[in-house]
C-alpha cells in the first residue's frame, strides 16, 4: 500500500494507528503517520521525518513512530581522569538545547585539566527492583521477611536463571503493615539493567509466592525506586554510585573562573548545602542534572532516569595544599591565592549502560564510541563504570563552572562598588 | 579553510576547539570537530553528522557542536481533554528510546478516550528564582526579610523593567542564620521562563543590595529550586502545577486493562502511596517521569527539568458512579464491575514553554505544531498551559496503563492458580 | 466510697476505669487506679502517686490519672540575648533524663555569654491547620482553590468569630487530584494555638462546604503538619520560626571548647550539612531536639511537637572579625586564633506557648516564671516570642558545645599522634 | 554550709552554679539553686522542689538540678496483644499535658480489644552510630570503604571489647566526596543503646584511623541519625522497627467510632497518605508521635527521640473478612456494615530501653513495672521488644481513635445536611 492508502485505511477505521507496521515497513508506516498528523493538526513534520537512520533500527525503541527528534550535540573535553575504570583523557558528547551549557561544562573541564585532572570512582553498582506483596498481618509480614533473609540462595538461583549476565547481590525486606517490599539488587554489568532486574525479580517473586503466604501485588513497589526522586536511592544508591573530585590551585581558579577558592566555597555552602537543606531537597548541587541529562541524551540512556541522577551532593573546601591536609599537587602559588580549592561531586544513583536500551541507536552508539565505551566492556561492567566516571568528572566540571560564575559575578559587583 | 586545515589548526594549538566557528560556518565547524574526534577516539560520527537542519539554526542552543542526537519519536492520542486551556482532542509526540513506552501511554490514553476524556487544569503558574544573600546576623536577616515583605512594588518595578512579558507575582523570604533567600515567583506566560526569571531577579537583587545591608552571594540559592528534587517545588509548585483526572467505568477498565478498578486501586495504594512513603520519596506515582521526559524531548523542553516533573502524585479510588459520590458519567455497567475507577495525576512542578529554549529547533517546533501549541498563545500563556494539560493527560494515561499491567499480571497469576 | 470499694466496683464491671471520677474526687480516683494496677500488674506506684499538686489541677490535662511522672529539672544560664522580644540575661530550666545534657548546654551558653551574648529573632509566627476536602474532579478542585483565594475575608470572619485572640493570616490551597487541602495560618499570640486554630478552622471549613461543592473529609489533612516530620514545616514554618546566632572570638572558643573555630566549622559542615544531606534529613543540626525537648518538658509544651522542633539548621563559619565581613565585636585576639567562629541555629517550626496546654501545671508554671515569661505577654504574643528566643539561644549553646566536643576529641587525637 | 551560705558563695563568685554539689548534698544544692533563681527571677519553685525522690537518685541524669518537672500520668489498656515478645493483656502508662489524649488512645485500645486484640512484631532491632572521617580524595574514600567491607570481624572485635551486652551487626560505608561515613549497627538488647553504641564505635573508629588513612572528624556524622527526622531511619530503621495491626469488624467500628470502615479508610488515604505525600513528610500517620511521646515520658525514654518515633506509616483498608483476602477473624456482621476495617501502624525507628537512661528513675521504673517490662528481659532484649510492641499497639489505638473521630465528624455533618 502506498502512503495515501495507508492513511485512508486508518481514517476509515480499517487500521489503527499502531497497526500501520502490519501493512508497511517501518519507514513507510512512519511516513503515513506524519501525513495523517499533518492533515489532522496542520503540523508539517518534514524535519522530524528526515532522520538519518532506518526506522527499522529503532523498532525496539519506539511505537507509533513518526520520525526522530534531533537535538544538537556538542562535546566537552578532553578531561584527564584517574578513575577505577578509566585512566587518561576522555571526550564526552553532550546533547542539549540549553545554550551555554556545553561551554560552561567545558570550561570546568578545562580547569580540571589544568589542575592535573580529576579523580573518579564507582563506589557501588546495583540495579534494583522491589516488588510489593500483600500478607495477612504484621505477624505474617515478619515471617516472610525472615524467610527472605534466610533464603538468599534460593532467590538468587531463581533470579539468575533468567539472565546470562546479572547477579543477584542482595535482597532487603521492608515491611509496612500488611505490605512486604523486597528490594532486589543486581550487578547488571554493562547494561543499565532495569529490564534484566525486572525479569529476574519476577522469577524470584514467584518463588516467594510459592514458598510463603505472600501474594504479589505489583512487581514494582516503588522501593526500587525507578524514576522517582526518592531518599532510598540517595542513601543506598541505585545503578552506579560514583564520585569525582579535584584539587585546583588558587591561581588556576583565578585564571579560569576569575574568583577565589574561598568565594566558591562560600557559594557552595550557602547555595548547595544550606539552601538545599532549607528547600527540603535530595539534590545538594548546582546543576548536576544538566550534565547528566545532556550526557544521557547523547549516549542513549533512559531520560526519565535523570530524576535519580539529580540525587547528587557537591562539596567544596579550601585546602592549604600542604601535605598535612592529605592534598597533593597544589602549586606553591595556591598559598598566595588563599589556598587551593577542593571540590567533589557524588552521584548516588547514576543509572547508565553501554549495551541495551537506546545505546545501539546510530547517533547514540557513535557518541559512546567518542567516550571509548561502546558495547560491553572487558571485564564486563567496566565500560558502564567508565561511562559513569566520565559523566561524574564532567558533572564536576559543570559544578565548578557554575559556582565560579556565581561567585565571580558577586566579586565583580564588589569590585565595582570598591571602584566607585 | 577546509576541514583538514581547521583540524590541523586545532591540533597545532592555533585554535581551540570552541573557536572553530571563528574560522568557519557552523556546519563546517561541526564537521571539523567530528573529523578531529574520529581521529582521536576512533569513533565514526557519520549519523551524528547527518542532521536535518542547518547548524546555524542551533547556534543559540549548543557550543562545540558536532551534530545532533537523533531519538525516535512516536505519537500518542488523540486524547480528549476538558481543560482550562485546551478543549478537545489532541495528539502528543513522545521521543524516547524505551521500547513499549509509547504503546503503554497510548493504551492509557485510549482508555481515557473510551471513558469520555480527561479533565485537566493548570492550578498555578510560577517560575521561580531564589538568590541567596549574606547578612551580618539573624537580627539583620529579620530586618532584610521585613524590608522585602514591605517592598514588593519596588522589587517588582526593578524586575519587570528587564522583561516585556514577565510579571513578578510574589517574593518570599526564607532565613537560615546569616543567609537570606528570596524566592521570586514570576508569571512568564508561554516561556518556561528560567532565563527571564534570572535576569529579572538579578535586577531586583541589585535593589536589595542597594537598599539593605544584604550582600548577594549567588543569584541562585537553591530555594528556587531548579533541576533538583526538592520539597519546596512539590509543596509550593514551580512552572505549571497541573492535574488531570478521569473516571473510567469498570467495564472499560476490564476491556482495556484486563483487570478491575479495585485491583488498580490496590496497586496504586501499596506501590505509589505506601511504597513511596517508605522510600522517602517526593514522587508518589508509577512512572510519570517517563511521559514527561518523552514529551519534553519531543517538544524542546529542558531535559534536566524532568527532575521536577517527577514530583507527581497519582491517586486512584473506586467510585460507585452514583450521584451521591459527586461523580458523573459513570455508566450503569460500572456497578456490575464493582464500580468505576477514578484516577488522577497531579504534577507539582512541570516547567514547560512553547517559545524560547529548544522550542524553535526544527523537529521540536514541528512536534509543538502537532500538539497545536507552537509559539506564543492568545492570550499569552495559554499555549504553555495547554501543553501542560496535554502532558498531564498523557501522564495519566501512562499511569493507568502501567498500574493496569501490574494489577493484571497478578490477577492473571491468581486465575492460573484458581485454574489448577 | 473508699479506695477498696472503688477498686471492687471496677473489678465487678460496675464501673469502668475512666469512670472513677464519677464516684470520687480526682486524687481518690487516681489512688484507686494505682491500687488496681498494683494488684493486676504487681507494680508499686508509690512515687508516681507522690505528686506535689492537687490531681484536680490536672483534670484538663489527663484522663485515667494515676499520678505524675517526675523528671529531673536543671537550669542553664544566665545567657545574654539581644532579641526581638527579650533583651538581657535569662535562665532556662531543662527537664531531662539524659545525663550531661544540661552541663553541655550550659557550657555552650557560658561561651556565648563570654562572647557578649547571642542575637535572636522570631522571624515568623503562624499556627496552622489544614483540613482536606473531597471534590468531584480537578476542574472542581481548581474552582474551589480559586474561590478560597478570593474569599479570604469571608473565611477570616468565620474563623475569627470563634476566638478572642487568634487572627487568620493566610489560607493557602493545595490540590492533589480530587483532594483539596487548605492550610489556614493563624497568629495565636501567647498560646501555642493548636486548639484555637482547629476550632477556628472548623468554622471556616463549614463556610467552604456551604459555599462550594467541596466536602470535608478530615479537619486535619496533614498539610498542617502537626507532629510529623514534614518539609512543609521546614520550608514554610509553623509556630515560631526563630533563629539565634553568635560570633565567638577564637580565644574564647579555645578556652571553652579546647579547639579552634576552623575545627568546629569542619565538624559542622561534614556532620550537620553533608551528613544530614546524605541521610535524607530535615534536621541539619547536631542535637537541637535535645534542648527543645528538655525545655518543652520543663515549661509545659506539647512533647509530641518536639518532632517539628528538630527541623533545625545549624551553620558555622570562620569570620575574620574585620569590618569587611560585616561582622562586629570580634576581639583582635580572634585573628591570632585563626579568626572568630560565627554559628547560628534556625528552628523552622518551634511551637511554644506561655498560656494554655500544660503551661498552667504547677511545676511548669514555675519554670516559665524562671524564664520570666509566665502567662500572657504585653503586647500579646511577646511572652511566647521571648520563650522561643531563649530556647533558640540555648539550642545554639547546645550545638556549640557538642560540636566543640566532637572537634576537640579529634584534635586531642591528632595531638597525641603528633606527640608520639 | 546552709542554703543561705551556698547562695551567698555563688553570688560572691566563690562558687559556680554547677559546683554546688561540691559543697552540699544533691538535695541541698538543688535547694540553693531554687533559692537563687527565686531571688534573681522572682519565680517561686516550690512545686518543682517538692519531688518525691532523693536528688541523689537522679545525679546521673541531671546537672544544675533544681528539682523535678511533674507531668500528669494516666493509663490505657489493658489491650490484648499477640506479639513476638508479649502475649496477652497489657496496660501502658502515658504521661502528657494534652487533655483528651489518654482518653482517645484508650478508646482505640478498647476497640482493638473488642476485635480480639492487636498483632504486633518487632521486625528489626539495631541502634546505630555513624562517625564521619576525612580522606584525601574519592580514590581514598573508595579504598577505605572497601577496607571496611572486608574488615567486619576486626571492627566487631574492637567494638565489642567495650561492652558486655552489645553486638555489632553491620557496618555500612557511605561516601560523599572526601567524607566517609560508617554506619555501625548494634544489637543493644534491653538498653536503648545510644551510649553503648557510641563507646563501641569510638573504639572501632580508632581501628579505622590506625589501619587506613581516614581521619576521624566527628564521632557522629548524622548518618546515624539521632534525634533528627531523617529518611535513613525511615527506610533502614533505628532502634526497634515495630508494627501493630488489627482487623475490626464493621459493627465494632460503628459501636466504638460511630462511623464506617470505608469512611476511616478514606480519611486515612486522603490525610495520612496523600496529605503527607504533598507535605513532603516522613510521617504518614495521624498522631503517632502523641502516643510515643506520652509513653516515652512515662517510662523514662529519651524525649528527643520522639523525633524518630514520628517516622510512622499508618495504613487502612476495607477487608471483606472472607478467606480469599487472607484476613481472619472478621465476624459475619462485618459484611452487613460494608466489610471489616484492617489498620496498621509501622514505626520505623522506635528507640526504647528498659534499662539505662531514665528507666531507673523512681516514677519511670514504676511505670515500666505496670507494663511488666522493668529491667533486663529474659532473654536479653525481650523486655525492650515487649515495650516496643505495647507502644505500637497503643499507637494503633491512637490512630484508630483520631481517624474515627475525623471520619465521624464528617458523617455527622453529612447526616445533619440530609436531615434538613
PDB file of N, CA, C and O in Angstrom, chain A residues 44 47-48 52 61 63-64 66-67 69-71 73 75 97 100 134 179 217 220 222 228 231 266 270-271 286 366 410, chain B residues 44 47-48 52 61 63-64 66-67 69-71 73 75 97 100 134 179 217 220 222 228 266 270-271 280 286 366 410:
ATOM      1  N   UNK A  44       3.566  20.427  10.018  1.00  0.00           N
ATOM      2  CA  UNK A  44       4.429  19.904   8.960  1.00  0.00           C
ATOM      3  C   UNK A  44       5.549  19.146   9.645  1.00  0.00           C
ATOM      4  O   UNK A  44       6.271  19.705  10.462  1.00  0.00           O
ATOM      5  N   UNK A  47      11.069  17.878   9.043  1.00  0.00           N
ATOM      6  CA  UNK A  47      12.362  17.619   9.687  1.00  0.00           C
ATOM      7  C   UNK A  47      12.300  16.407  10.592  1.00  0.00           C
ATOM      8  O   UNK A  47      13.244  15.628  10.685  1.00  0.00           O
ATOM      9  N   UNK A  48      11.192  16.249  11.274  1.00  0.00           N
ATOM     10  CA  UNK A  48      11.022  15.047  12.094  1.00  0.00           C
ATOM     11  C   UNK A  48      11.214  13.799  11.231  1.00  0.00           C
ATOM     12  O   UNK A  48      11.766  12.790  11.682  1.00  0.00           O
ATOM     13  N   UNK A  52      18.309  10.196  10.118  1.00  0.00           N
ATOM     14  CA  UNK A  52      19.395   9.601   9.354  1.00  0.00           C
ATOM     15  C   UNK A  52      19.645   8.136   9.669  1.00  0.00           C
ATOM     16  O   UNK A  52      20.775   7.682   9.706  1.00  0.00           O
ATOM     17  N   UNK A  61      12.699   0.393  19.997  1.00  0.00           N
ATOM     18  CA  UNK A  61      12.740   1.547  20.899  1.00  0.00           C
ATOM     19  C   UNK A  61      11.489   2.400  20.878  1.00  0.00           C
ATOM     20  O   UNK A  61      11.309   3.238  21.761  1.00  0.00           O
ATOM     21  N   UNK A  63       7.165   2.981  19.399  1.00  0.00           N
ATOM     22  CA  UNK A  63       5.967   2.554  18.704  1.00  0.00           C
ATOM     23  C   UNK A  63       5.303   3.816  18.140  1.00  0.00           C
ATOM     24  O   UNK A  63       5.614   4.921  18.554  1.00  0.00           O
ATOM     25  N   UNK A  64       4.383   3.584  17.224  1.00  0.00           N
ATOM     26  CA  UNK A  64       3.712   4.731  16.589  1.00  0.00           C
ATOM     27  C   UNK A  64       4.728   5.730  16.054  1.00  0.00           C
ATOM     28  O   UNK A  64       4.538   6.950  16.163  1.00  0.00           O
ATOM     29  N   UNK A  66       6.999   8.287  14.181  1.00  0.00           N
ATOM     30  CA  UNK A  66       6.788   9.287  13.135  1.00  0.00           C
ATOM     31  C   UNK A  66       8.121   9.842  12.636  1.00  0.00           C
ATOM     32  O   UNK A  66       8.152  10.608  11.683  1.00  0.00           O
ATOM     33  N   UNK A  67       9.201   9.504  13.279  1.00  0.00           N
ATOM     34  CA  UNK A  67      10.493  10.010  12.861  1.00  0.00           C
ATOM     35  C   UNK A  67      11.429  10.121  14.039  1.00  0.00           C
ATOM     36  O   UNK A  67      11.495   9.201  14.860  1.00  0.00           O
ATOM     37  N   UNK A  69      13.330  13.023  16.943  1.00  0.00           N
ATOM     38  CA  UNK A  69      13.675  14.341  17.473  1.00  0.00           C
ATOM     39  C   UNK A  69      15.171  14.505  17.291  1.00  0.00           C
ATOM     40  O   UNK A  69      15.936  13.570  17.563  1.00  0.00           O
ATOM     41  N   UNK A  70      15.581  15.659  16.806  1.00  0.00           N
ATOM     42  CA  UNK A  70      17.004  15.896  16.601  1.00  0.00           C
ATOM     43  C   UNK A  70      17.450  16.985  17.566  1.00  0.00           C
ATOM     44  O   UNK A  70      16.939  18.104  17.541  1.00  0.00           O
ATOM     45  N   UNK A  71      18.374  16.638  18.402  1.00  0.00           N
ATOM     46  CA  UNK A  71      18.825  17.545  19.454  1.00  0.00           C
ATOM     47  C   UNK A  71      20.297  17.857  19.229  1.00  0.00           C
ATOM     48  O   UNK A  71      21.111  16.937  19.091  1.00  0.00           O
ATOM     49  N   UNK A  73      24.112  18.309  19.367  1.00  0.00           N
ATOM     50  CA  UNK A  73      25.098  17.612  20.181  1.00  0.00           C
ATOM     51  C   UNK A  73      26.428  18.348  20.096  1.00  0.00           C
ATOM     52  O   UNK A  73      26.897  18.668  19.007  1.00  0.00           O
ATOM     53  N   UNK A  75      30.431  18.711  22.354  1.00  0.00           N
ATOM     54  CA  UNK A  75      31.371  17.815  23.014  1.00  0.00           C
ATOM     55  C   UNK A  75      32.187  18.614  24.024  1.00  0.00           C
ATOM     56  O   UNK A  75      32.487  19.783  23.808  1.00  0.00           O
ATOM     57  N   UNK A  97      19.529  21.425  24.464  1.00  0.00           N
ATOM     58  CA  UNK A  97      19.012  22.614  23.788  1.00  0.00           C
ATOM     59  C   UNK A  97      19.292  23.866  24.605  1.00  0.00           C
ATOM     60  O   UNK A  97      18.856  24.946  24.246  1.00  0.00           O
ATOM     61  N   UNK A 100      24.871  27.601  26.165  1.00  0.00           N
ATOM     62  CA  UNK A 100      25.900  27.882  27.174  1.00  0.00           C
ATOM     63  C   UNK A 100      26.214  26.696  28.060  1.00  0.00           C
ATOM     64  O   UNK A 100      27.222  26.710  28.767  1.00  0.00           O
ATOM     65  N   UNK A 134       1.304  -8.610  49.355  1.00  0.00           N
ATOM     66  CA  UNK A 134       0.290  -8.492  50.397  1.00  0.00           C
ATOM     67  C   UNK A 134       0.373  -9.697  51.330  1.00  0.00           C
ATOM     68  O   UNK A 134       0.521 -10.831  50.856  1.00  0.00           O
ATOM     69  N   UNK A 179       1.954  -4.922  53.949  1.00  0.00           N
ATOM     70  CA  UNK A 179       2.703  -4.880  52.693  1.00  0.00           C
ATOM     71  C   UNK A 179       4.159  -5.246  52.967  1.00  0.00           C
ATOM     72  O   UNK A 179       4.781  -4.703  53.887  1.00  0.00           O
ATOM     73  N   UNK A 217       1.474  -8.075  44.665  1.00  0.00           N
ATOM     74  CA  UNK A 217       0.511  -7.053  44.242  1.00  0.00           C
ATOM     75  C   UNK A 217       1.034  -6.299  43.031  1.00  0.00           C
ATOM     76  O   UNK A 217       0.298  -6.011  42.100  1.00  0.00           O
ATOM     77  N   UNK A 220       6.695  -3.845  40.794  1.00  0.00           N
ATOM     78  CA  UNK A 220       7.461  -2.725  41.339  1.00  0.00           C
ATOM     79  C   UNK A 220       6.644  -2.066  42.423  1.00  0.00           C
ATOM     80  O   UNK A 220       5.498  -1.679  42.198  1.00  0.00           O
ATOM     81  N   UNK A 222       7.881   0.612  44.281  1.00  0.00           N
ATOM     82  CA  UNK A 222       8.432   1.958  44.481  1.00  0.00           C
ATOM     83  C   UNK A 222       9.531   2.066  45.539  1.00  0.00           C
ATOM     84  O   UNK A 222      10.017   3.147  45.815  1.00  0.00           O
ATOM     85  N   UNK A 228      11.753   8.115  40.270  1.00  0.00           N
ATOM     86  CA  UNK A 228      11.134   8.957  41.280  1.00  0.00           C
ATOM     87  C   UNK A 228      12.271   9.525  42.134  1.00  0.00           C
ATOM     88  O   UNK A 228      13.288   8.863  42.337  1.00  0.00           O
ATOM     89  N   UNK A 231      14.561   9.138  48.636  1.00  0.00           N
ATOM     90  CA  UNK A 231      15.690   9.076  49.558  1.00  0.00           C
ATOM     91  C   UNK A 231      16.354   7.704  49.545  1.00  0.00           C
ATOM     92  O   UNK A 231      17.564   7.587  49.750  1.00  0.00           O
ATOM     93  N   UNK A 266      32.176  29.503  49.659  1.00  0.00           N
ATOM     94  CA  UNK A 266      31.022  30.175  50.278  1.00  0.00           C
ATOM     95  C   UNK A 266      29.753  29.972  49.440  1.00  0.00           C
ATOM     96  O   UNK A 266      28.682  29.681  49.988  1.00  0.00           O
ATOM     97  N   UNK A 270      26.450  28.105  51.022  1.00  0.00           N
ATOM     98  CA  UNK A 270      25.156  28.779  51.211  1.00  0.00           C
ATOM     99  C   UNK A 270      24.102  28.269  50.227  1.00  0.00           C
ATOM    100  O   UNK A 270      22.923  28.164  50.570  1.00  0.00           O
ATOM    101  N   UNK A 271      24.518  27.983  49.012  1.00  0.00           N
ATOM    102  CA  UNK A 271      23.563  27.542  47.988  1.00  0.00           C
ATOM    103  C   UNK A 271      23.326  26.035  48.044  1.00  0.00           C
ATOM    104  O   UNK A 271      22.221  25.568  48.280  1.00  0.00           O
ATOM    105  N   UNK A 286      24.611  22.274  42.234  1.00  0.00           N
ATOM    106  CA  UNK A 286      24.195  23.466  41.492  1.00  0.00           C
ATOM    107  C   UNK A 286      23.354  23.094  40.274  1.00  0.00           C
ATOM    108  O   UNK A 286      22.278  23.632  40.063  1.00  0.00           O
ATOM    109  N   UNK A 366      27.451   6.073  18.219  1.00  0.00           N
ATOM    110  CA  UNK A 366      28.622   6.860  17.836  1.00  0.00           C
ATOM    111  C   UNK A 366      29.133   7.696  19.018  1.00  0.00           C
ATOM    112  O   UNK A 366      30.345   7.810  19.240  1.00  0.00           O
ATOM    113  N   UNK A 410      29.554  38.101  41.845  1.00  0.00           N
ATOM    114  CA  UNK A 410      29.427  38.872  43.071  1.00  0.00           C
ATOM    115  C   UNK A 410      30.721  39.598  43.384  1.00  0.00           C
ATOM    116  O   UNK A 410      30.722  40.734  43.818  1.00  0.00           O
TER     117      UNK A 410
ATOM    118  N   UNK B  44      33.267   6.894  14.678  1.00  0.00           N
ATOM    119  CA  UNK B  44      32.745   7.361  13.400  1.00  0.00           C
ATOM    120  C   UNK B  44      31.479   8.149  13.716  1.00  0.00           C
ATOM    121  O   UNK B  44      30.556   7.619  14.321  1.00  0.00           O
ATOM    122  N   UNK B  47      26.393   9.356  11.476  1.00  0.00           N
ATOM    123  CA  UNK B  47      24.967   9.624  11.696  1.00  0.00           C
ATOM    124  C   UNK B  47      24.773  10.873  12.544  1.00  0.00           C
ATOM    125  O   UNK B  47      23.843  11.649  12.327  1.00  0.00           O
ATOM    126  N   UNK B  48      25.619  11.066  13.517  1.00  0.00           N
ATOM    127  CA  UNK B  48      25.557  12.295  14.309  1.00  0.00           C
ATOM    128  C   UNK B  48      25.632  13.510  13.390  1.00  0.00           C
ATOM    129  O   UNK B  48      24.983  14.527  13.619  1.00  0.00           O
ATOM    130  N   UNK B  52      19.189  17.054  10.112  1.00  0.00           N
ATOM    131  CA  UNK B  52      18.373  17.594   9.037  1.00  0.00           C
ATOM    132  C   UNK B  52      18.053  19.066   9.221  1.00  0.00           C
ATOM    133  O   UNK B  52      16.966  19.518   8.907  1.00  0.00           O
ATOM    134  N   UNK B  61      21.713  27.194  20.894  1.00  0.00           N
ATOM    135  CA  UNK B  61      21.400  26.068  21.761  1.00  0.00           C
ATOM    136  C   UNK B  61      22.599  25.210  22.133  1.00  0.00           C
ATOM    137  O   UNK B  61      22.516  24.392  23.055  1.00  0.00           O
ATOM    138  N   UNK B  63      27.161  24.620  21.991  1.00  0.00           N
ATOM    139  CA  UNK B  63      28.519  25.024  21.658  1.00  0.00           C
ATOM    140  C   UNK B  63      29.313  23.768  21.353  1.00  0.00           C
ATOM    141  O   UNK B  63      28.896  22.671  21.704  1.00  0.00           O
ATOM    142  N   UNK B  64      30.459  23.956  20.748  1.00  0.00           N
ATOM    143  CA  UNK B  64      31.276  22.795  20.377  1.00  0.00           C
ATOM    144  C   UNK B  64      30.450  21.764  19.616  1.00  0.00           C
ATOM    145  O   UNK B  64      30.598  20.541  19.818  1.00  0.00           O
ATOM    146  N   UNK B  66      28.826  19.135  17.227  1.00  0.00           N
ATOM    147  CA  UNK B  66      29.322  18.092  16.337  1.00  0.00           C
ATOM    148  C   UNK B  66      28.200  17.510  15.476  1.00  0.00           C
ATOM    149  O   UNK B  66      28.450  16.719  14.588  1.00  0.00           O
ATOM    150  N   UNK B  67      26.966  17.880  15.781  1.00  0.00           N
ATOM    151  CA  UNK B  67      25.852  17.360  15.010  1.00  0.00           C
ATOM    152  C   UNK B  67      24.622  17.275  15.870  1.00  0.00           C
ATOM    153  O   UNK B  67      24.324  18.208  16.603  1.00  0.00           O
ATOM    154  N   UNK B  69      21.945  14.479  18.198  1.00  0.00           N
ATOM    155  CA  UNK B  69      21.450  13.178  18.646  1.00  0.00           C
ATOM    156  C   UNK B  69      20.075  12.997  18.050  1.00  0.00           C
ATOM    157  O   UNK B  69      19.271  13.925  18.053  1.00  0.00           O
ATOM    158  N   UNK B  70      19.814  11.836  17.504  1.00  0.00           N
ATOM    159  CA  UNK B  70      18.509  11.573  16.903  1.00  0.00           C
ATOM    160  C   UNK B  70      17.796  10.513  17.724  1.00  0.00           C
ATOM    161  O   UNK B  70      18.285   9.394  17.882  1.00  0.00           O
ATOM    162  N   UNK B  71      16.660  10.875  18.253  1.00  0.00           N
ATOM    163  CA  UNK B  71      15.920   9.994  19.142  1.00  0.00           C
ATOM    164  C   UNK B  71      14.571   9.680  18.515  1.00  0.00           C
ATOM    165  O   UNK B  71      13.850  10.584  18.113  1.00  0.00           O
ATOM    166  N   UNK B  73      10.894   9.210  17.548  1.00  0.00           N
ATOM    167  CA  UNK B  73       9.711   9.922  18.013  1.00  0.00           C
ATOM    168  C   UNK B  73       8.465   9.178  17.568  1.00  0.00           C
ATOM    169  O   UNK B  73       8.332   8.826  16.394  1.00  0.00           O
ATOM    170  N   UNK B  75       3.979   8.891  18.566  1.00  0.00           N
ATOM    171  CA  UNK B  75       2.895   9.805  18.903  1.00  0.00           C
ATOM    172  C   UNK B  75       1.813   9.036  19.650  1.00  0.00           C
ATOM    173  O   UNK B  75       1.600   7.852  19.407  1.00  0.00           O
ATOM    174  N   UNK B  97      13.749   6.273  23.862  1.00  0.00           N
ATOM    175  CA  UNK B  97      14.435   5.072  23.404  1.00  0.00           C
ATOM    176  C   UNK B  97      13.932   3.845  24.160  1.00  0.00           C
ATOM    177  O   UNK B  97      14.446   2.750  23.979  1.00  0.00           O
ATOM    178  N   UNK B 100       8.133   0.170  24.152  1.00  0.00           N
ATOM    179  CA  UNK B 100       6.851  -0.082  24.811  1.00  0.00           C
ATOM    180  C   UNK B 100       6.306   1.131  25.540  1.00  0.00           C
ATOM    181  O   UNK B 100       5.130   1.128  25.930  1.00  0.00           O
ATOM    182  N   UNK B 134      24.104  37.288  51.961  1.00  0.00           N
ATOM    183  CA  UNK B 134      24.783  37.192  53.246  1.00  0.00           C
ATOM    184  C   UNK B 134      24.448  38.434  54.069  1.00  0.00           C
ATOM    185  O   UNK B 134      24.442  39.546  53.547  1.00  0.00           O
ATOM    186  N   UNK B 179      22.142  33.733  56.278  1.00  0.00           N
ATOM    187  CA  UNK B 179      21.784  33.636  54.857  1.00  0.00           C
ATOM    188  C   UNK B 179      20.315  34.004  54.685  1.00  0.00           C
ATOM    189  O   UNK B 179      19.460  33.502  55.411  1.00  0.00           O
ATOM    190  N   UNK B 217      25.308  36.580  47.424  1.00  0.00           N
ATOM    191  CA  UNK B 217      26.339  35.537  47.347  1.00  0.00           C
ATOM    192  C   UNK B 217      26.179  34.735  46.056  1.00  0.00           C
ATOM    193  O   UNK B 217      27.164  34.421  45.397  1.00  0.00           O
ATOM    194  N   UNK B 220      21.409  32.186  42.362  1.00  0.00           N
ATOM    195  CA  UNK B 220      20.523  31.073  42.691  1.00  0.00           C
ATOM    196  C   UNK B 220      20.981  30.465  44.002  1.00  0.00           C
ATOM    197  O   UNK B 220      22.139  30.075  44.149  1.00  0.00           O
ATOM    198  N   UNK B 222      19.230  27.855  45.491  1.00  0.00           N
ATOM    199  CA  UNK B 222      18.640  26.507  45.582  1.00  0.00           C
ATOM    200  C   UNK B 222      17.300  26.439  46.286  1.00  0.00           C
ATOM    201  O   UNK B 222      16.744  25.355  46.446  1.00  0.00           O
ATOM    202  N   UNK B 228      16.678  20.193  40.796  1.00  0.00           N
ATOM    203  CA  UNK B 228      16.958  19.377  41.967  1.00  0.00           C
ATOM    204  C   UNK B 228      15.618  18.847  42.478  1.00  0.00           C
ATOM    205  O   UNK B 228      14.596  19.501  42.350  1.00  0.00           O
ATOM    206  N   UNK B 266      -5.708  -0.956  44.549  1.00  0.00           N
ATOM    207  CA  UNK B 266      -4.797  -1.595  45.498  1.00  0.00           C
ATOM    208  C   UNK B 266      -3.346  -1.416  45.067  1.00  0.00           C
ATOM    209  O   UNK B 266      -2.477  -1.111  45.879  1.00  0.00           O
ATOM    210  N   UNK B 270      -0.609   0.519  47.465  1.00  0.00           N
ATOM    211  CA  UNK B 270       0.566  -0.150  48.044  1.00  0.00           C
ATOM    212  C   UNK B 270       1.865   0.324  47.407  1.00  0.00           C
ATOM    213  O   UNK B 270       2.892   0.422  48.075  1.00  0.00           O
ATOM    214  N   UNK B 271       1.824   0.575  46.107  1.00  0.00           N
ATOM    215  CA  UNK B 271       3.034   0.964  45.395  1.00  0.00           C
ATOM    216  C   UNK B 271       3.255   2.485  45.465  1.00  0.00           C
ATOM    217  O   UNK B 271       4.241   2.966  46.002  1.00  0.00           O
ATOM    218  N   UNK B 280      10.873   7.290  51.249  1.00  0.00           N
ATOM    219  CA  UNK B 280      11.284   8.680  51.456  1.00  0.00           C
ATOM    220  C   UNK B 280      11.277   9.452  50.156  1.00  0.00           C
ATOM    221  O   UNK B 280      12.196  10.197  49.839  1.00  0.00           O
ATOM    222  N   UNK B 286       3.717   6.027  39.405  1.00  0.00           N
ATOM    223  CA  UNK B 286       4.320   4.817  38.851  1.00  0.00           C
ATOM    224  C   UNK B 286       5.483   5.153  37.925  1.00  0.00           C
ATOM    225  O   UNK B 286       6.570   4.595  38.051  1.00  0.00           O
ATOM    226  N   UNK B 366       8.114  21.384  15.071  1.00  0.00           N
ATOM    227  CA  UNK B 366       7.095  20.569  14.389  1.00  0.00           C
ATOM    228  C   UNK B 366       6.257  19.785  15.398  1.00  0.00           C
ATOM    229  O   UNK B 366       5.033  19.670  15.256  1.00  0.00           O
ATOM    230  N   UNK B 410      -0.984  -9.811  38.144  1.00  0.00           N
ATOM    231  CA  UNK B 410      -1.240 -10.530  39.382  1.00  0.00           C
ATOM    232  C   UNK B 410      -2.574 -11.233  39.331  1.00  0.00           C
ATOM    233  O   UNK B 410      -2.719 -12.355  39.785  1.00  0.00           O
TER     234      UNK B 410
END
